[in-house]
């Protein structure tokens, strides 16, 4: 069954280009030029993935991303004409799974869409012979239900946050480098200047109510990586 892709961009030429390439790959595309009609559509027909422009006429893409994350877990890609690292980090910490900077190569965007859908499907439908859940000192995470609980309280994790936490739990007792974590979760080559992992770890710690100096679960091994002991 073809995946449904939501595209929200007020630049018709860009939205049409994205639609053309995604439809060529067999995806069903729903285009909107503003946030309000897009939200109304999602309320009735949640997509499998959303592509959001940052600059929209009625609501910026960051706010739209945050609003979607309050109820939905499907992957979100941000389209931004801004190149500043803080803009990228803002989108990621608000729940976006990836970003593409304009102008972009439509083939690259299509590849990123496929990667996100593949990863999301993988973590919701894992192989039967792999571990399905972990319980680490009150932190419970299940691959079957794609849910995570801390002392019985469910945590609202994005798909990427879930994937990061799951990978660290799988490697419990081992130090996982930022490079390994990025390549395992994002499925792309890690660059030395990439601070994506750090921003997601910071967001995860907030949701786990971790003190910055003495975290109980996700610990930093300076110069090496992260570990759950």
PDB file of N, CA and C in Angstrom, residues 164-165 167-182 186 190 194-205 210 212 215 217-229:
ATOM      1  N   UNK A 164      16.375   6.569  19.098  1.00  0.00           N
ATOM      2  CA  UNK A 164      17.630   6.835  19.807  1.00  0.00           C
ATOM      3  C   UNK A 164      17.643   6.106  21.145  1.00  0.00           C
ATOM      4  N   UNK A 165      16.560   6.239  21.889  1.00  0.00           N
ATOM      5  CA  UNK A 165      16.490   5.599  23.204  1.00  0.00           C
ATOM      6  C   UNK A 165      16.540   4.080  23.066  1.00  0.00           C
ATOM      7  N   UNK A 167      17.979   2.325  20.688  1.00  0.00           N
ATOM      8  CA  UNK A 167      19.334   1.898  20.326  1.00  0.00           C
ATOM      9  C   UNK A 167      20.247   1.915  21.549  1.00  0.00           C
ATOM     10  N   UNK A 168      20.113   2.932  22.397  1.00  0.00           N
ATOM     11  CA  UNK A 168      20.937   2.999  23.609  1.00  0.00           C
ATOM     12  C   UNK A 168      20.580   1.858  24.566  1.00  0.00           C
ATOM     13  N   UNK A 169      19.288   1.522  24.643  1.00  0.00           N
ATOM     14  CA  UNK A 169      18.879   0.408  25.508  1.00  0.00           C
ATOM     15  C   UNK A 169      19.410  -0.915  24.977  1.00  0.00           C
ATOM     16  N   UNK A 170      19.403  -1.068  23.663  1.00  0.00           N
ATOM     17  CA  UNK A 170      19.954  -2.285  23.050  1.00  0.00           C
ATOM     18  C   UNK A 170      21.436  -2.448  23.374  1.00  0.00           C
ATOM     19  N   UNK A 171      22.130  -1.313  23.484  1.00  0.00           N
ATOM     20  CA  UNK A 171      23.560  -1.329  23.752  1.00  0.00           C
ATOM     21  C   UNK A 171      23.852  -1.041  25.228  1.00  0.00           C
ATOM     22  N   UNK A 172      22.905  -1.341  26.096  1.00  0.00           N
ATOM     23  CA  UNK A 172      23.050  -1.046  27.532  1.00  0.00           C
ATOM     24  C   UNK A 172      24.387  -1.558  28.077  1.00  0.00           C
ATOM     25  N   UNK A 173      25.071  -0.659  28.796  1.00  0.00           N
ATOM     26  CA  UNK A 173      26.357  -1.015  29.369  1.00  0.00           C
ATOM     27  C   UNK A 173      27.529  -0.722  28.460  1.00  0.00           C
ATOM     28  N   UNK A 174      27.231  -0.318  27.218  1.00  0.00           N
ATOM     29  CA  UNK A 174      28.255   0.002  26.233  1.00  0.00           C
ATOM     30  C   UNK A 174      28.194   1.481  25.900  1.00  0.00           C
ATOM     31  N   UNK A 175      29.319   2.091  25.617  1.00  0.00           N
ATOM     32  CA  UNK A 175      29.330   3.487  25.194  1.00  0.00           C
ATOM     33  C   UNK A 175      29.096   3.537  23.681  1.00  0.00           C
ATOM     34  N   UNK A 176      28.076   4.304  23.289  1.00  0.00           N
ATOM     35  CA  UNK A 176      27.729   4.437  21.870  1.00  0.00           C
ATOM     36  C   UNK A 176      28.182   5.810  21.394  1.00  0.00           C
ATOM     37  N   UNK A 177      29.019   5.856  20.384  1.00  0.00           N
ATOM     38  CA  UNK A 177      29.510   7.134  19.871  1.00  0.00           C
ATOM     39  C   UNK A 177      28.405   7.868  19.131  1.00  0.00           C
ATOM     40  N   UNK A 178      28.568   9.190  19.002  1.00  0.00           N
ATOM     41  CA  UNK A 178      27.598   9.987  18.237  1.00  0.00           C
ATOM     42  C   UNK A 178      27.542   9.506  16.800  1.00  0.00           C
ATOM     43  N   UNK A 179      28.692   9.102  16.270  1.00  0.00           N
ATOM     44  CA  UNK A 179      28.750   8.614  14.889  1.00  0.00           C
ATOM     45  C   UNK A 179      27.920   7.351  14.726  1.00  0.00           C
ATOM     46  N   UNK A 180      28.110   6.385  15.642  1.00  0.00           N
ATOM     47  CA  UNK A 180      27.346   5.136  15.559  1.00  0.00           C
ATOM     48  C   UNK A 180      25.858   5.396  15.718  1.00  0.00           C
ATOM     49  N   UNK A 181      25.511   6.245  16.685  1.00  0.00           N
ATOM     50  CA  UNK A 181      24.109   6.536  16.964  1.00  0.00           C
ATOM     51  C   UNK A 181      23.444   7.193  15.759  1.00  0.00           C
ATOM     52  N   UNK A 182      24.135   8.160  15.167  1.00  0.00           N
ATOM     53  CA  UNK A 182      23.574   8.858  14.013  1.00  0.00           C
ATOM     54  C   UNK A 182      23.386   7.907  12.831  1.00  0.00           C
ATOM     55  N   UNK A 186      19.643   7.473  11.823  1.00  0.00           N
ATOM     56  CA  UNK A 186      19.337   8.274  10.633  1.00  0.00           C
ATOM     57  C   UNK A 186      19.657   7.532   9.336  1.00  0.00           C
ATOM     58  N   UNK A 190      27.794  10.150   9.145  1.00  0.00           N
ATOM     59  CA  UNK A 190      27.943  11.183  10.169  1.00  0.00           C
ATOM     60  C   UNK A 190      29.046  12.157   9.786  1.00  0.00           C
ATOM     61  N   UNK A 194      28.261  17.720  12.858  1.00  0.00           N
ATOM     62  CA  UNK A 194      26.839  17.442  13.056  1.00  0.00           C
ATOM     63  C   UNK A 194      26.495  17.467  14.551  1.00  0.00           C
ATOM     64  N   UNK A 195      25.602  18.372  14.939  1.00  0.00           N
ATOM     65  CA  UNK A 195      25.169  18.432  16.345  1.00  0.00           C
ATOM     66  C   UNK A 195      23.747  17.930  16.517  1.00  0.00           C
ATOM     67  N   UNK A 196      23.246  17.199  15.512  1.00  0.00           N
ATOM     68  CA  UNK A 196      21.883  16.672  15.555  1.00  0.00           C
ATOM     69  C   UNK A 196      21.703  15.720  16.727  1.00  0.00           C
ATOM     70  N   UNK A 197      22.648  14.808  16.923  1.00  0.00           N
ATOM     71  CA  UNK A 197      22.543  13.833  18.012  1.00  0.00           C
ATOM     72  C   UNK A 197      22.487  14.546  19.359  1.00  0.00           C
ATOM     73  N   UNK A 198      23.352  15.519  19.553  1.00  0.00           N
ATOM     74  CA  UNK A 198      23.404  16.243  20.825  1.00  0.00           C
ATOM     75  C   UNK A 198      22.073  16.927  21.136  1.00  0.00           C
ATOM     76  N   UNK A 199      21.462  17.554  20.126  1.00  0.00           N
ATOM     77  CA  UNK A 199      20.200  18.255  20.363  1.00  0.00           C
ATOM     78  C   UNK A 199      19.080  17.278  20.700  1.00  0.00           C
ATOM     79  N   UNK A 200      19.085  16.101  20.065  1.00  0.00           N
ATOM     80  CA  UNK A 200      18.054  15.104  20.368  1.00  0.00           C
ATOM     81  C   UNK A 200      18.271  14.474  21.740  1.00  0.00           C
ATOM     82  N   UNK A 201      19.516  14.246  22.120  1.00  0.00           N
ATOM     83  CA  UNK A 201      19.808  13.714  23.445  1.00  0.00           C
ATOM     84  C   UNK A 201      19.338  14.707  24.511  1.00  0.00           C
ATOM     85  N   UNK A 202      19.576  16.004  24.281  1.00  0.00           N
ATOM     86  CA  UNK A 202      19.151  17.033  25.228  1.00  0.00           C
ATOM     87  C   UNK A 202      17.635  17.014  25.385  1.00  0.00           C
ATOM     88  N   UNK A 203      16.925  16.867  24.274  1.00  0.00           N
ATOM     89  CA  UNK A 203      15.460  16.824  24.326  1.00  0.00           C
ATOM     90  C   UNK A 203      14.978  15.565  25.043  1.00  0.00           C
ATOM     91  N   UNK A 204      15.640  14.446  24.787  1.00  0.00           N
ATOM     92  CA  UNK A 204      15.281  13.191  25.456  1.00  0.00           C
ATOM     93  C   UNK A 204      15.459  13.320  26.966  1.00  0.00           C
ATOM     94  N   UNK A 205      16.549  13.927  27.380  1.00  0.00           N
ATOM     95  CA  UNK A 205      16.813  14.102  28.811  1.00  0.00           C
ATOM     96  C   UNK A 205      15.743  14.961  29.472  1.00  0.00           C
ATOM     97  N   UNK A 210      15.726  14.372  33.431  1.00  0.00           N
ATOM     98  CA  UNK A 210      17.099  14.105  33.838  1.00  0.00           C
ATOM     99  C   UNK A 210      17.799  15.389  34.286  1.00  0.00           C
ATOM    100  N   UNK A 212      20.799  17.836  34.450  1.00  0.00           N
ATOM    101  CA  UNK A 212      21.860  17.980  33.460  1.00  0.00           C
ATOM    102  C   UNK A 212      23.226  17.514  33.967  1.00  0.00           C
ATOM    103  N   UNK A 215      22.700  12.864  35.282  1.00  0.00           N
ATOM    104  CA  UNK A 215      21.587  12.119  34.691  1.00  0.00           C
ATOM    105  C   UNK A 215      21.558  10.677  35.191  1.00  0.00           C
ATOM    106  N   UNK A 217      19.774   8.137  33.574  1.00  0.00           N
ATOM    107  CA  UNK A 217      19.681   7.162  32.494  1.00  0.00           C
ATOM    108  C   UNK A 217      20.729   7.400  31.394  1.00  0.00           C
ATOM    109  N   UNK A 218      20.572   8.441  30.615  1.00  0.00           N
ATOM    110  CA  UNK A 218      21.495   8.684  29.503  1.00  0.00           C
ATOM    111  C   UNK A 218      22.694   9.487  29.998  1.00  0.00           C
ATOM    112  N   UNK A 219      23.840   8.831  30.085  1.00  0.00           N
ATOM    113  CA  UNK A 219      25.042   9.476  30.594  1.00  0.00           C
ATOM    114  C   UNK A 219      26.029   9.780  29.461  1.00  0.00           C
ATOM    115  N   UNK A 220      26.692  10.903  29.591  1.00  0.00           N
ATOM    116  CA  UNK A 220      27.692  11.305  28.590  1.00  0.00           C
ATOM    117  C   UNK A 220      29.075  10.855  29.030  1.00  0.00           C
ATOM    118  N   UNK A 221      29.766  10.188  28.142  1.00  0.00           N
ATOM    119  CA  UNK A 221      31.166   9.842  28.357  1.00  0.00           C
ATOM    120  C   UNK A 221      31.942  10.806  27.469  1.00  0.00           C
ATOM    121  N   UNK A 222      32.475  11.859  28.069  1.00  0.00           N
ATOM    122  CA  UNK A 222      33.053  12.963  27.313  1.00  0.00           C
ATOM    123  C   UNK A 222      34.126  12.501  26.328  1.00  0.00           C
ATOM    124  N   UNK A 223      33.958  12.955  25.095  1.00  0.00           N
ATOM    125  CA  UNK A 223      34.902  12.612  24.047  1.00  0.00           C
ATOM    126  C   UNK A 223      34.689  11.252  23.429  1.00  0.00           C
ATOM    127  N   UNK A 224      33.705  10.507  23.972  1.00  0.00           N
ATOM    128  CA  UNK A 224      33.456   9.160  23.450  1.00  0.00           C
ATOM    129  C   UNK A 224      32.030   9.018  22.923  1.00  0.00           C
ATOM    130  N   UNK A 225      31.032   9.281  23.789  1.00  0.00           N
ATOM    131  CA  UNK A 225      29.639   9.132  23.342  1.00  0.00           C
ATOM    132  C   UNK A 225      28.675   9.077  24.506  1.00  0.00           C
ATOM    133  N   UNK A 226      27.641   8.242  24.362  1.00  0.00           N
ATOM    134  CA  UNK A 226      26.579   8.160  25.364  1.00  0.00           C
ATOM    135  C   UNK A 226      26.356   6.710  25.776  1.00  0.00           C
ATOM    136  N   UNK A 227      25.843   6.535  26.991  1.00  0.00           N
ATOM    137  CA  UNK A 227      25.590   5.180  27.470  1.00  0.00           C
ATOM    138  C   UNK A 227      24.441   5.151  28.444  1.00  0.00           C
ATOM    139  N   UNK A 228      23.737   4.021  28.470  1.00  0.00           N
ATOM    140  CA  UNK A 228      22.776   3.712  29.536  1.00  0.00           C
ATOM    141  C   UNK A 228      23.366   2.547  30.291  1.00  0.00           C
ATOM    142  N   UNK A 229      23.701   2.760  31.558  1.00  0.00           N
ATOM    143  CA  UNK A 229      24.396   1.723  32.319  1.00  0.00           C
ATOM    144  C   UNK A 229      23.421   0.675  32.856  1.00  0.00           C
TER     145      UNK A 229
END
